[in-house]
Coordinates of C-alpha atoms in Angstrom, one line a residue:
M609 CA 17.0 27.3 -40.2
S610 CA 15.5 29.3 -37.3
V611 CA 14.4 27.7 -34.0
L612 CA 10.7 28.6 -34.8
A613 CA 10.9 26.8 -38.1
S614 CA 12.3 23.7 -36.5
I615 CA 9.5 23.7 -33.9
I616 CA 6.9 24.0 -36.7
I617 CA 8.4 21.1 -38.6
I618 CA 8.4 18.9 -35.5
I619 CA 4.7 19.8 -34.8
I620 CA 3.8 18.9 -38.3
L621 CA 5.6 15.6 -38.1
I622 CA 3.8 14.7 -34.8
L623 CA 0.4 15.6 -36.3
S624 CA 1.2 13.6 -39.4
V625 CA 0.9 10.4 -37.3
V626 CA -2.9 10.8 -37.7
K627 CA -3.6 10.6 -41.4
N628 CA -6.6 10.6 -43.6
P629 CA -7.8 7.0 -43.8
C630 CA -8.9 7.5 -47.3
D631 CA -5.3 8.0 -48.5
A632 CA -4.0 5.0 -50.4
V633 CA -0.7 4.6 -48.5
R634 CA 1.1 1.3 -48.8
P635 CA 1.9 -0.6 -45.5
V636 CA 5.3 -0.2 -43.9
V637 CA 7.4 -2.9 -42.3
T638 CA 9.0 -1.8 -39.0
F639 CA 11.3 -3.7 -36.6
T640 CA 11.4 -4.1 -32.9
P641 CA 14.0 -3.4 -31.7
H642 CA 14.2 -0.4 -34.1
W643 CA 17.3 -1.4 -36.1
K644 CA 17.9 -3.3 -39.2
I645 CA 21.0 -5.2 -38.1
I646 CA 20.8 -7.9 -35.4
Y647 CA 23.1 -10.5 -34.0
E648 CA 22.7 -14.3 -34.4
G649 CA 20.6 -15.6 -31.5
D650 CA 18.7 -12.3 -31.1
T651 CA 14.9 -12.0 -31.3
V652 CA 13.3 -9.5 -33.7
T653 CA 9.6 -8.7 -34.3
M654 CA 8.4 -7.2 -37.6
S655 CA 5.1 -5.3 -37.8
C656 CA 3.0 -4.7 -40.9
D657 CA 1.7 -1.1 -40.2
V658 CA -1.3 -0.3 -42.3
E659 CA -2.7 3.2 -42.2
A660 CA -6.3 2.6 -43.0
A661 CA -9.7 2.6 -41.4
T662 CA -10.1 -1.1 -42.0
Q663 CA -8.6 -3.3 -39.3
Y664 CA -7.2 -6.4 -40.9
I665 CA -6.8 -9.7 -39.0
Y666 CA -4.3 -11.5 -41.1
Y667 CA -1.3 -10.5 -43.2
L668 CA 0.7 -12.1 -45.9
W669 CA 4.5 -12.1 -45.3
Y670 CA 7.2 -12.5 -48.0
K671 CA 10.9 -12.8 -47.8
N672 CA 13.0 -12.1 -50.9
S673 CA 9.7 -12.1 -52.9
E674 CA 8.9 -15.6 -51.7
Y675 CA 5.7 -16.3 -49.7
I676 CA 6.5 -17.4 -46.2
G677 CA 3.1 -17.6 -44.6
K678 CA -0.1 -15.9 -43.3
Y679 CA 0.3 -14.4 -39.8
F680 CA -1.1 -11.8 -37.6
Q681 CA 0.2 -8.2 -37.9
N682 CA 3.4 -9.1 -36.1
Y683 CA 5.9 -11.7 -37.4
T684 CA 8.6 -12.7 -34.9
I685 CA 11.9 -14.5 -35.4
T686 CA 13.4 -16.0 -32.3
S687 CA 17.0 -17.0 -32.1
A688 CA 17.8 -15.5 -35.5
E689 CA 20.3 -17.2 -37.9
E690 CA 22.2 -15.6 -40.7
T691 CA 19.8 -17.2 -43.2
D692 CA 17.0 -15.2 -41.7
G693 CA 18.4 -12.0 -43.2
G694 CA 16.8 -10.7 -46.4
D695 CA 14.1 -8.3 -47.8
Y696 CA 10.8 -8.6 -46.0
R697 CA 7.4 -7.4 -47.4
C698 CA 3.8 -7.7 -46.2
R699 CA 0.3 -7.2 -47.4
A700 CA -3.0 -7.2 -45.6
V701 CA -5.3 -10.1 -46.4
G702 CA -8.4 -8.8 -48.2
G703 CA -6.8 -5.9 -50.1
G704 CA -4.2 -3.2 -50.2
D705 CA -0.8 -2.9 -51.8
Y706 CA 2.4 -4.6 -50.9
S707 CA 4.8 -2.8 -48.6
L708 CA 8.2 -1.7 -49.8
P709 CA 10.9 -4.2 -48.9
A710 CA 12.6 -3.8 -45.5
R711 CA 16.1 -5.3 -45.3
L712 CA 17.0 -7.3 -42.2
H713 CA 20.7 -8.2 -41.6
V714 CA 21.7 -11.1 -39.2
I715 CA 25.4 -11.1 -38.4
S716 CA 27.7 -13.0 -36.0
E717 CA 28.6 -10.9 -33.0
G718 CA 32.3 -11.0 -33.7
S719 CA 34.6 -8.2 -32.7
A720 CA 33.4 -4.8 -31.3
E721 CA 36.0 -3.1 -33.6
R722 CA 34.1 -3.7 -36.9
P723 CA 34.9 -1.3 -39.7
F724 CA 32.1 0.8 -41.1
V725 CA 31.4 2.1 -44.6
T726 CA 30.9 5.8 -45.3
V727 CA 30.0 7.5 -48.6
N728 CA 31.0 10.9 -49.8
P729 CA 28.9 12.8 -50.5
N730 CA 26.8 11.4 -47.7
W731 CA 23.6 10.6 -49.7
R732 CA 22.0 7.2 -50.2
K733 CA 20.7 8.1 -53.6
I734 CA 22.6 9.8 -56.5
F735 CA 22.0 10.4 -60.2
V736 CA 23.5 8.4 -63.0
G737 CA 26.9 9.8 -64.0
E738 CA 27.7 11.3 -60.6
R739 CA 30.9 10.6 -58.6
V740 CA 30.9 8.9 -55.2
T741 CA 33.7 7.7 -52.9
I742 CA 33.1 4.8 -50.6
T743 CA 35.5 4.5 -47.6
C744 CA 36.2 1.5 -45.3
D745 CA 36.8 3.2 -41.9
T746 CA 38.6 1.0 -39.5
G747 CA 39.1 3.6 -36.7
S748 CA 41.8 2.7 -34.2
T749 CA 42.6 -0.6 -35.8
A750 CA 44.0 0.8 -39.1
R751 CA 47.4 -0.3 -40.2
G752 CA 49.7 1.0 -42.9
N753 CA 50.0 -2.2 -44.8
Q754 CA 46.4 -3.3 -44.4
R755 CA 44.5 -4.9 -47.3
Y756 CA 40.9 -4.1 -47.8
Y757 CA 38.2 -6.4 -49.2
W758 CA 35.1 -5.0 -50.8
Y759 CA 31.8 -6.8 -51.1
K760 CA 28.5 -6.2 -52.9
Y761 CA 25.6 -8.3 -51.7
K762 CA 28.2 -10.6 -50.0
V763 CA 30.1 -11.2 -53.2
I764 CA 33.7 -9.9 -53.2
L765 CA 34.4 -7.1 -55.7
Y766 CA 37.8 -5.8 -55.0
E767 CA 40.9 -6.5 -53.0
E768 CA 42.8 -3.2 -52.5
K769 CA 45.6 -1.7 -50.4
Q770 CA 43.6 1.5 -50.3
R771 CA 40.6 1.9 -48.0
D772 CA 38.7 4.0 -50.5
I773 CA 37.1 3.0 -53.8
T774 CA 35.8 5.8 -56.1
I775 CA 33.0 5.5 -58.7
T776 CA 33.8 8.3 -61.1
S777 CA 30.6 7.9 -63.2
A778 CA 27.8 6.0 -61.4
A779 CA 25.7 3.6 -63.4
L780 CA 22.5 1.8 -62.5
E781 CA 24.4 -1.4 -61.9
H782 CA 26.3 0.3 -59.1
S783 CA 23.2 0.3 -56.9
G784 CA 23.4 -2.2 -54.1
E785 CA 24.7 -2.9 -50.6
Y786 CA 28.4 -2.4 -49.9
R787 CA 30.5 -3.9 -47.2
C788 CA 34.2 -4.0 -46.4
R789 CA 36.7 -6.0 -44.4
A790 CA 40.2 -5.0 -43.3
G791 CA 42.7 -7.9 -43.3
S792 CA 41.3 -10.9 -41.4
G793 CA 38.9 -8.9 -39.3
D794 CA 35.1 -8.8 -39.3
V795 CA 33.0 -7.6 -42.2
S796 CA 31.5 -4.2 -41.8
F797 CA 27.8 -3.4 -41.6
P798 CA 26.2 -2.8 -45.0
V799 CA 25.5 0.6 -46.6
R800 CA 23.1 0.9 -49.4
L801 CA 23.7 3.0 -52.5
E802 CA 21.0 3.8 -55.0
V803 CA 21.7 5.2 -58.5
S804 CA 18.7 6.8 -60.3
S805 CA 18.2 7.7 -63.9
G806 CA 15.1 9.8 -63.1
S807 CA 14.7 13.5 -63.4
I808 CA 14.3 14.1 -59.7
I809 CA 15.5 12.4 -56.5
L810 CA 15.0 12.9 -52.8
Q811 CA 18.3 12.5 -51.1
A812 CA 18.8 11.4 -47.4
P813 CA 21.8 10.0 -45.5
P814 CA 22.4 6.3 -45.8
N815 CA 21.8 5.7 -42.1
V816 CA 19.7 7.9 -39.8
Y817 CA 19.6 7.4 -36.0
E818 CA 17.2 8.8 -33.4
G819 CA 18.5 12.1 -32.1
N820 CA 20.1 13.0 -35.4
T821 CA 19.1 15.9 -37.6
L822 CA 17.5 14.4 -40.8
T823 CA 18.6 16.4 -43.8
L824 CA 16.4 16.0 -47.0
R825 CA 17.5 17.3 -50.3
C826 CA 15.3 17.5 -53.4
R827 CA 17.4 17.5 -56.6
C828 CA 16.5 17.8 -60.3
R829 CA 18.8 17.0 -63.2
S830 CA 16.8 18.7 -66.0
P831 CA 18.7 21.5 -67.7
Y832 CA 15.4 23.4 -68.0
Y833 CA 14.8 23.5 -64.2
N834 CA 15.1 26.8 -62.5
E835 CA 12.3 26.7 -59.8
K836 CA 13.5 26.3 -56.2
K837 CA 10.2 26.0 -54.6
T838 CA 9.7 22.5 -53.2
V839 CA 6.9 20.5 -51.6
F840 CA 8.2 17.9 -49.1
H841 CA 5.9 15.0 -48.4
I842 CA 6.2 13.6 -44.9
G843 CA 3.7 10.7 -44.7
S844 CA 0.5 12.3 -45.9
T845 CA 1.5 15.8 -44.8
D846 CA 2.8 18.3 -47.3
L847 CA 5.2 21.0 -46.3
Q848 CA 6.0 24.0 -48.5
S849 CA 9.6 25.2 -48.7
Q850 CA 11.3 28.0 -50.6
Q851 CA 14.5 25.9 -50.7
P852 CA 15.2 22.4 -51.9
M853 CA 16.7 21.3 -48.6
L854 CA 14.9 20.6 -45.3
D855 CA 16.4 19.9 -41.8
I856 CA 14.3 17.9 -39.3
P857 CA 16.1 18.0 -35.9
N858 CA 16.0 15.3 -33.2
V859 CA 14.2 12.7 -35.1
N860 CA 12.9 9.6 -33.4
T861 CA 11.8 6.1 -34.4
T862 CA 8.1 7.1 -34.8
M863 CA 9.1 9.2 -37.8
T864 CA 10.1 6.1 -39.8
G865 CA 8.1 6.0 -43.0
M866 CA 7.7 7.3 -46.6
Y867 CA 9.2 10.7 -47.5
G868 CA 8.9 12.4 -50.8
C869 CA 9.4 15.7 -52.6
T870 CA 7.8 17.5 -55.6
R871 CA 9.3 20.2 -57.9
K872 CA 8.6 21.6 -61.2
V873 CA 10.7 20.2 -64.0
G874 CA 10.1 21.7 -67.5
G875 CA 6.7 22.9 -66.5
D876 CA 5.6 19.6 -65.0
N877 CA 5.5 18.5 -61.4
R878 CA 7.8 15.6 -60.7
T879 CA 7.9 13.6 -57.5
D880 CA 10.3 11.2 -55.9
E881 CA 9.8 9.3 -52.7
T882 CA 11.9 7.0 -50.5
F883 CA 11.4 5.0 -47.4
I884 CA 13.5 6.3 -44.5
S885 CA 14.1 4.1 -41.4
I886 CA 14.9 6.1 -38.2
Q887 CA 17.0 3.6 -36.3
A888 CA 17.2 3.4 -32.5
L889 CA 20.5 4.0 -30.7
F890 CA 19.4 1.6 -28.0
D891 CA 16.3 -0.2 -26.9
T892 CA 13.9 0.9 -24.1
P893 CA 15.6 -0.2 -20.8
Q894 CA 14.3 -2.7 -18.4
I895 CA 15.0 -2.5 -14.7
T896 CA 15.8 -5.9 -13.1
T897 CA 16.9 -7.4 -9.8
Y898 CA 17.5 -11.0 -8.7
W899 CA 14.9 -10.6 -5.8
S900 CA 12.0 -8.3 -5.7
L901 CA 11.5 -9.1 -2.0
V902 CA 14.7 -8.1 -0.2
T903 CA 15.2 -8.7 3.5
E904 CA 16.1 -5.7 5.7
G905 CA 19.9 -5.4 6.1
Y906 CA 20.8 -7.4 3.0
E907 CA 22.3 -6.1 -0.2
M908 CA 19.9 -4.8 -2.9
T909 CA 21.2 -4.4 -6.5
L910 CA 19.2 -3.1 -9.5
T911 CA 20.4 -3.3 -13.1
C912 CA 19.2 -1.1 -16.0
D913 CA 19.4 -3.4 -19.0
T914 CA 19.3 -2.2 -22.6
R915 CA 20.6 -3.3 -25.9
R916 CA 22.7 -1.0 -28.2
N917 CA 22.1 -0.9 -31.9
P918 CA 24.8 -3.3 -33.2
A919 CA 25.7 -0.7 -35.8
R920 CA 26.3 1.8 -33.0
S921 CA 27.7 -0.6 -30.3
A922 CA 30.3 1.9 -29.3
T923 CA 27.7 4.5 -28.3
E924 CA 28.4 5.7 -24.7
L925 CA 25.4 5.4 -22.5
H926 CA 24.6 7.0 -19.2
F927 CA 22.2 5.6 -16.5
A928 CA 20.1 7.1 -13.7
F929 CA 17.9 5.5 -11.1
Y930 CA 14.7 6.7 -9.4
R931 CA 12.6 5.6 -6.4
D932 CA 9.0 6.9 -6.4
E933 CA 10.1 9.5 -9.0
W934 CA 12.9 10.8 -6.7
K935 CA 16.4 10.4 -8.2
V936 CA 18.5 8.1 -6.1
Q937 CA 21.5 7.9 -8.4
H938 CA 22.5 10.6 -10.9
F939 CA 23.5 9.9 -14.5
S940 CA 26.8 7.9 -14.8
A941 CA 28.3 5.1 -16.8
S942 CA 27.2 2.6 -14.2
A943 CA 24.2 0.5 -15.2
T944 CA 23.7 -0.7 -11.6
Y945 CA 22.4 0.8 -8.4
S946 CA 23.3 -1.0 -5.1
V947 CA 22.4 -0.6 -1.4
L948 CA 24.7 -2.6 0.8
A949 CA 22.3 -2.8 3.7
A950 CA 18.7 -2.2 2.6
Q951 CA 16.4 -0.5 5.1
L952 CA 12.6 -0.3 5.2
V953 CA 12.7 3.2 3.6
H954 CA 14.2 1.7 0.5
S955 CA 10.8 0.1 -0.5
G956 CA 9.2 1.7 -3.5
N957 CA 8.7 1.8 -7.3
Y958 CA 12.0 1.9 -9.1
T959 CA 12.7 3.1 -12.6
C960 CA 15.8 3.8 -14.6
D961 CA 16.7 6.2 -17.4
V962 CA 19.2 5.7 -20.2
S963 CA 20.6 8.6 -22.2
D964 CA 23.1 9.3 -24.8
P965 CA 25.9 11.7 -23.8
S966 CA 24.1 14.7 -25.3
G967 CA 20.9 13.9 -23.4
V968 CA 18.9 14.2 -26.6
V969 CA 17.9 10.6 -26.7
R970 CA 16.5 9.5 -23.3
K971 CA 14.4 6.5 -22.5
R972 CA 12.8 5.3 -19.2
S973 CA 12.0 1.8 -18.1
D974 CA 8.7 0.6 -16.6
A975 CA 8.4 0.6 -12.8
L976 CA 9.5 -2.3 -10.7
Y977 CA 8.3 -2.5 -7.1
I978 CA 10.8 -3.5 -4.5
Q979 CA 9.6 -4.6 -1.1
I980 CA 12.0 -4.5 1.9
Q981 CA 11.0 -7.2 4.4
E982 CA 11.4 -6.3 8.0
L983 CA 14.1 -8.5 9.7
F984 CA 12.9 -7.9 13.3
S985 CA 10.6 -5.6 15.2
Y986 CA 11.5 -2.4 17.0
P987 CA 12.6 -3.4 20.6
E988 CA 10.5 -2.8 23.7
I989 CA 12.3 -1.9 27.0
K990 CA 10.8 -3.0 30.3
L991 CA 11.7 -2.4 34.0
V992 CA 11.7 -5.2 36.7
P993 CA 10.3 -4.6 39.3
T994 CA 7.7 -2.3 37.8
D995 CA 6.8 -0.5 41.1
I996 CA 8.9 2.1 42.9
I997 CA 12.6 1.3 43.3
T998 CA 14.3 2.6 46.4
E999 CA 17.9 3.2 46.9
G1000 CA 19.8 0.0 47.5
G1001 CA 17.2 -2.2 45.8
S1002 CA 17.9 -4.2 42.6
M1003 CA 16.9 -3.0 39.2
T1004 CA 16.7 -5.0 35.9
L1005 CA 15.9 -3.7 32.4
T1006 CA 14.9 -6.1 29.6
C1007 CA 15.1 -5.5 25.8
N1008 CA 12.7 -7.7 23.7
T1009 CA 12.3 -8.0 19.9
V1010 CA 10.4 -10.3 17.6
M1011 CA 11.9 -11.9 14.4
K1012 CA 9.8 -11.2 11.3
T1013 CA 11.5 -13.7 9.0
G1014 CA 12.5 -17.3 9.1
Y1015 CA 16.1 -16.4 9.7
T1016 CA 17.8 -17.5 12.9
L1017 CA 20.2 -14.8 14.0
Q1018 CA 22.2 -14.0 17.1
H1019 CA 21.1 -10.5 17.8
Q1020 CA 23.1 -8.1 19.9
F1021 CA 21.7 -5.7 22.5
A1022 CA 22.9 -2.4 24.1
F1023 CA 21.5 -0.2 26.8
Y1024 CA 21.7 3.6 27.1
R1025 CA 20.9 6.1 29.9
D1026 CA 20.4 9.7 28.8
E1027 CA 21.9 8.8 25.4
R1028 CA 25.1 7.4 27.1
I1029 CA 25.9 3.8 26.7
V1030 CA 25.8 1.8 30.0
Q1031 CA 26.1 -1.7 28.5
D1032 CA 27.7 -2.3 25.1
F1033 CA 26.4 -4.6 22.5
S1034 CA 26.3 -8.3 23.6
A1035 CA 24.0 -11.3 23.4
S1036 CA 22.4 -10.4 26.8
T1037 CA 18.9 -9.0 26.6
T1038 CA 19.1 -7.6 30.2
Y1039 CA 20.8 -4.8 32.0
S1040 CA 20.9 -5.3 35.8
V1041 CA 21.9 -3.0 38.7
P1042 CA 22.2 -5.1 42.0
S1043 CA 22.1 -2.0 44.3
A1044 CA 20.4 0.9 42.6
Q1045 CA 21.5 4.4 43.5
P1046 CA 20.0 7.8 42.7
V1047 CA 22.6 8.3 40.0
H1048 CA 20.9 5.4 38.1
S1049 CA 17.8 7.5 37.6
G1050 CA 17.3 8.7 34.0
K1051 CA 15.8 8.0 30.6
Y1052 CA 16.7 4.5 29.4
T1053 CA 16.6 3.1 25.8
C1054 CA 17.9 -0.2 24.3
E1055 CA 19.2 -0.9 20.8
V1056 CA 19.1 -4.2 18.8
R1057 CA 21.3 -4.9 15.8
D1058 CA 21.9 -7.9 13.6
P1059 CA 25.4 -9.7 13.6
T1060 CA 26.7 -7.5 10.7
G1061 CA 25.4 -4.2 12.2
G1062 CA 23.5 -3.5 9.0
V1063 CA 20.2 -3.3 10.8
R1064 CA 19.9 -1.3 14.1
K1065 CA 16.7 -0.4 15.9
R1066 CA 16.2 1.5 19.1
S1067 CA 13.3 1.4 21.6
E1068 CA 11.3 4.2 22.9
V1069 CA 12.4 6.0 26.1
L1070 CA 11.6 4.6 29.6
S1071 CA 12.0 6.9 32.6
V1072 CA 13.4 5.4 35.7
Q1073 CA 13.4 7.1 39.2
I1074 CA 15.4 5.8 42.2
D1075 CA 14.1 6.9 45.6
D1076 CA 16.9 8.4 47.9
V1077 CA 16.7 6.8 51.4
S1078 CA 18.5 9.7 53.2
I1079 CA 16.1 12.1 51.7
N1080 CA 13.1 10.0 52.9
H1081 CA 14.5 9.8 56.5
S1082 CA 14.9 13.6 56.7
L1083 CA 11.4 14.0 55.4
R1084 CA 10.0 11.8 58.0
N1085 CA 11.8 13.7 60.8
T1086 CA 10.5 16.9 59.5
I1087 CA 7.0 15.6 59.5
R1088 CA 7.4 14.4 63.1
L1089 CA 8.7 17.8 64.2
A1090 CA 5.8 19.5 62.5
L1091 CA 3.2 17.2 64.2
S1092 CA 4.9 17.7 67.6
A1093 CA 4.8 21.4 67.2
C1094 CA 1.1 21.3 66.3
V1095 CA 0.3 19.2 69.4
L1096 CA 2.3 21.6 71.6
V1097 CA 0.4 24.6 70.2
I1098 CA -3.0 22.9 70.8
L1099 CA -2.0 22.0 74.5
S1100 CA -0.8 25.5 75.0
C1101 CA -4.1 26.9 73.8
I1102 CA -6.1 24.6 76.1
L1103 CA -4.0 25.6 79.2
F1104 CA -4.3 29.2 78.4
C1105 CA -8.1 29.0 78.1
H1106 CA -8.2 27.2 81.5
M1107 CA -6.1 29.8 83.3
E1108 CA -8.2 32.6 81.9
T1109 CA -11.4 31.0 83.2
A1110 CA -9.9 30.6 86.7
K1111 CA -8.8 34.2 86.8
Q1112 CA -12.2 35.5 86.0
L1113 CA -13.7 33.5 88.9
R1114 CA -11.3 35.0 91.4
N1115 CA -12.1 38.6 90.4
I1116 CA -15.8 38.4 91.3
S1117 CA -16.7 41.1 94.1
V1118 CA -17.8 40.4 97.9
P1119 CA -21.3 41.9 97.6
E1120 CA -22.0 39.7 94.7
R1121 CA -20.9 36.7 96.9
E1122 CA -23.2 37.9 99.8
I1123 CA -26.1 38.2 97.5
Q1124 CA -25.5 34.8 96.2
R1125 CA -25.3 33.5 99.8
M1126 CA -28.5 35.2 100.9
S1127 CA -30.3 33.9 97.9
T1128 CA -29.2 30.5 99.0
D1129 CA -30.4 31.1 102.6
D1130 CA -33.9 32.3 101.5
T1131 CA -34.5 29.2 99.9
T1132 CA -33.8 27.2 103.1
V1133 CA -37.1 25.8 104.9
P1134 CA -37.3 26.4 108.8
A1135 CA -37.3 23.3 111.0

């Protein structure tokens, strides 16, 4: 089958979920988890799915054709016992048909090395008179002198040295559920065989699991049949095919339901239908942790819990973990994700994915929020004294932090200058220099850690400058010399000006003096 044809089939199957409410389709019993075999002590919920416009409130439930009560749409069995196994049917109160029976098996957990039954050819339904071989496959536990016990509906049929039994000409009474047991081991899971005397059958494998390719085969036994055209019925959707076989790739549990086919037999259309349950390989995972509030520096462990289908308990699963949609642990066989010393950045919404080895079947958990609680605050570094420190003076740095939880811890403190450690981790919150020197100038930080060293926090930078006394003395002398030079220049200017004035006075001429003297005499009054 081409890739395009496969895509078209998948689209049709998805669209078939929405069906015409007027169609008279009988209800279907489905299981959660999506498998027909559970262990004793497990919990299973059965749902009566009715595809109709009317929403019913109550449903009648039956087990092995006996009425067991009126319940809501879901019927739950908690802590299942072996006696809870059987054929379950339902019907909506107020009308509608009965569902087809859905078989539930409750078994003891027993050994992981259970045998399993296979049929050859691998069809659940065959015609009367056909040949079929049923095999008890014990895998790695097989022994040469092993004896095999065969059961039909829990009643022993044969005790054989061969692991195969062959029905050369099937009859109606060969229909039923077959199990086997090898030696004194556990009994296998059941496989159902149906023998039909009709003129047409729809064949499908005895067990179909999500991720498988579901192969449907529409067969007629009439000698007058020669038409290959087939109509396959998937729910209420009809699919035309030129061949009597149809492959549906990568099926999932939502495709559980009624399947049928129609072909012409002797000029008449004949139809057969069968209920096909698509079983889950594993359940939707749940991400769990012992504490959702984790203290900074302590270990955080997340677990991705899922349940395997008991009939496929040997399925290898791979797990991956995410925080806020970012992958923090790639797919591996480990179902746990651990952080030995959780930090504040590890807070967030965590999810996990579970996948089969092929990656075809993949399921994600709901999100779980993890809060990392701060253990202590970021430290603050301070200088004492806070004013200017001169060479030879004392200098003390303090490193302070605040506890954020109720824990009582002996923190350790360290101090750095220009990224080089000057005081290693100890219980002391101070760093002191009795006689500070210029070399003690620099950018200081302090760091705090818990006793295990899992949580470490550093302060912001504090710049410290130590004044050099020798440099200050030279500066003061320079200032004095500069001031003295200024005074000397000023005095020199004053003296120069005075001398210039005196020189000008000496250079005045004699006539000018005489005139000045006569002027003085004229102003004198006679006696």
